[in-house]
Amino acid sequence: MTADEIRGHIDPIRHEYGDGKSLILPALKFAQTEKGHLTREDLEAVAEATGYSPAYVESVASFYDRIYLRPTGERVVSVCVTLSCMLRGADELFEHLCDHEGVSHHGGTSEDGAITIQEAQCLGYCDRAPCVQVDAEETQGPLSPADGAALLDQLRSSPRPERLWR
Ligand code: FES
């Protein structure tokens, strides 16, 4: 993504941020909507658009687990593994989804590049445990392992979103 495209996104919201540094995060999130992750060129474009150094921008990017510095699947499925979800079967759900996508029980990306499965900490949906979040969409739960597998099948057969908000 280019610095001009990123400026086009952050300029209209600049007034909402008291400090220019605070714009780095929305700029990074927007920049990764194109490919679902950020390349070196994207980080440099964010640096140019925000006026901070590429090293500083990368330090921000590397802090957040929803900013991806390596390629992910087209859709990222985050499975909450914090206490409430764990007590209601999150481990079983997570492992079932990993098996469904043929990735290790630490998570990963399916061979066809369609789906990334990853662990997440509390998604604020404890009363609907166990739950998952797809990209930055609404959290869903409670999900049985079969429900989760059906969700993955549905995602795989759905058109790729125009922008990959994570
Ligand atoms: S513990 Fe899973 S949503 Fe809170």
PDB file of N, CA and C and ligand atoms in Angstrom, residues 80-85 122-126 129 131, ligand 1:
ATOM      1  N   CYS A  80     -10.541 -18.160  21.556  1.00  0.00           N
ATOM      2  CA  CYS A  80     -10.219 -17.747  22.919  1.00  0.00           C
ATOM      3  C   CYS A  80      -9.839 -18.969  23.751  1.00  0.00           C
ATOM      4  N   VAL A  81      -8.704 -18.861  24.444  1.00  0.00           N
ATOM      5  CA  VAL A  81      -8.249 -19.976  25.287  1.00  0.00           C
ATOM      6  C   VAL A  81      -8.101 -19.538  26.745  1.00  0.00           C
ATOM      7  N   THR A  82      -8.714 -18.400  27.081  1.00  0.00           N
ATOM      8  CA  THR A  82      -8.652 -17.923  28.469  1.00  0.00           C
ATOM      9  C   THR A  82      -9.683 -18.679  29.326  1.00  0.00           C
ATOM     10  N   LEU A  83      -9.606 -18.470  30.637  1.00  0.00           N
ATOM     11  CA  LEU A  83     -10.242 -19.360  31.613  1.00  0.00           C
ATOM     12  C   LEU A  83     -11.688 -19.770  31.319  1.00  0.00           C
ATOM     13  N   SER A  84     -12.581 -18.802  31.114  1.00  0.00           N
ATOM     14  CA  SER A  84     -13.993 -19.171  30.933  1.00  0.00           C
ATOM     15  C   SER A  84     -14.160 -20.080  29.723  1.00  0.00           C
ATOM     16  N   CYS A  85     -13.474 -19.754  28.650  1.00  0.00           N
ATOM     17  CA  CYS A  85     -13.583 -20.578  27.442  1.00  0.00           C
ATOM     18  C   CYS A  85     -12.892 -21.918  27.649  1.00  0.00           C
ATOM     19  N   CYS A 122      -8.794 -13.485  26.239  1.00  0.00           N
ATOM     20  CA  CYS A 122     -10.219 -13.173  26.421  1.00  0.00           C
ATOM     21  C   CYS A 122     -10.742 -12.176  25.375  1.00  0.00           C
ATOM     22  N   LEU A 123     -11.803 -12.586  24.692  1.00  0.00           N
ATOM     23  CA  LEU A 123     -12.410 -11.770  23.646  1.00  0.00           C
ATOM     24  C   LEU A 123     -13.607 -10.980  24.177  1.00  0.00           C
ATOM     25  N   GLY A 124     -13.783 -11.008  25.507  1.00  0.00           N
ATOM     26  CA  GLY A 124     -14.875 -10.242  26.111  1.00  0.00           C
ATOM     27  C   GLY A 124     -16.235 -10.867  25.870  1.00  0.00           C
ATOM     28  N   TYR A 125     -16.249 -12.162  25.641  1.00  0.00           N
ATOM     29  CA  TYR A 125     -17.493 -12.863  25.323  1.00  0.00           C
ATOM     30  C   TYR A 125     -17.647 -14.061  26.253  1.00  0.00           C
ATOM     31  N   CYS A 126     -17.174 -13.897  27.486  1.00  0.00           N
ATOM     32  CA  CYS A 126     -17.072 -15.027  28.421  1.00  0.00           C
ATOM     33  C   CYS A 126     -18.415 -15.725  28.654  1.00  0.00           C
ATOM     34  N   ALA A 129     -19.003 -18.621  26.089  1.00  0.00           N
ATOM     35  CA  ALA A 129     -17.847 -19.493  25.922  1.00  0.00           C
ATOM     36  C   ALA A 129     -18.257 -20.903  25.494  1.00  0.00           C
ATOM     37  N   CYS A 131     -15.645 -19.371  22.525  1.00  0.00           N
ATOM     38  CA  CYS A 131     -15.963 -18.503  21.398  1.00  0.00           C
ATOM     39  C   CYS A 131     -14.752 -18.278  20.496  1.00  0.00           C
TER      40      CYS A 131
HETATM   41  S1  FES B   1     -12.523 -16.143  28.514  1.00  0.00           S
HETATM   42 FE1  FES B   1     -13.082 -16.445  26.428  1.00  0.00          FE
HETATM   43  S2  FES B   1     -14.170 -14.646  25.950  1.00  0.00           S
HETATM   44 FE2  FES B   1     -13.524 -14.315  27.989  1.00  0.00          FE
END
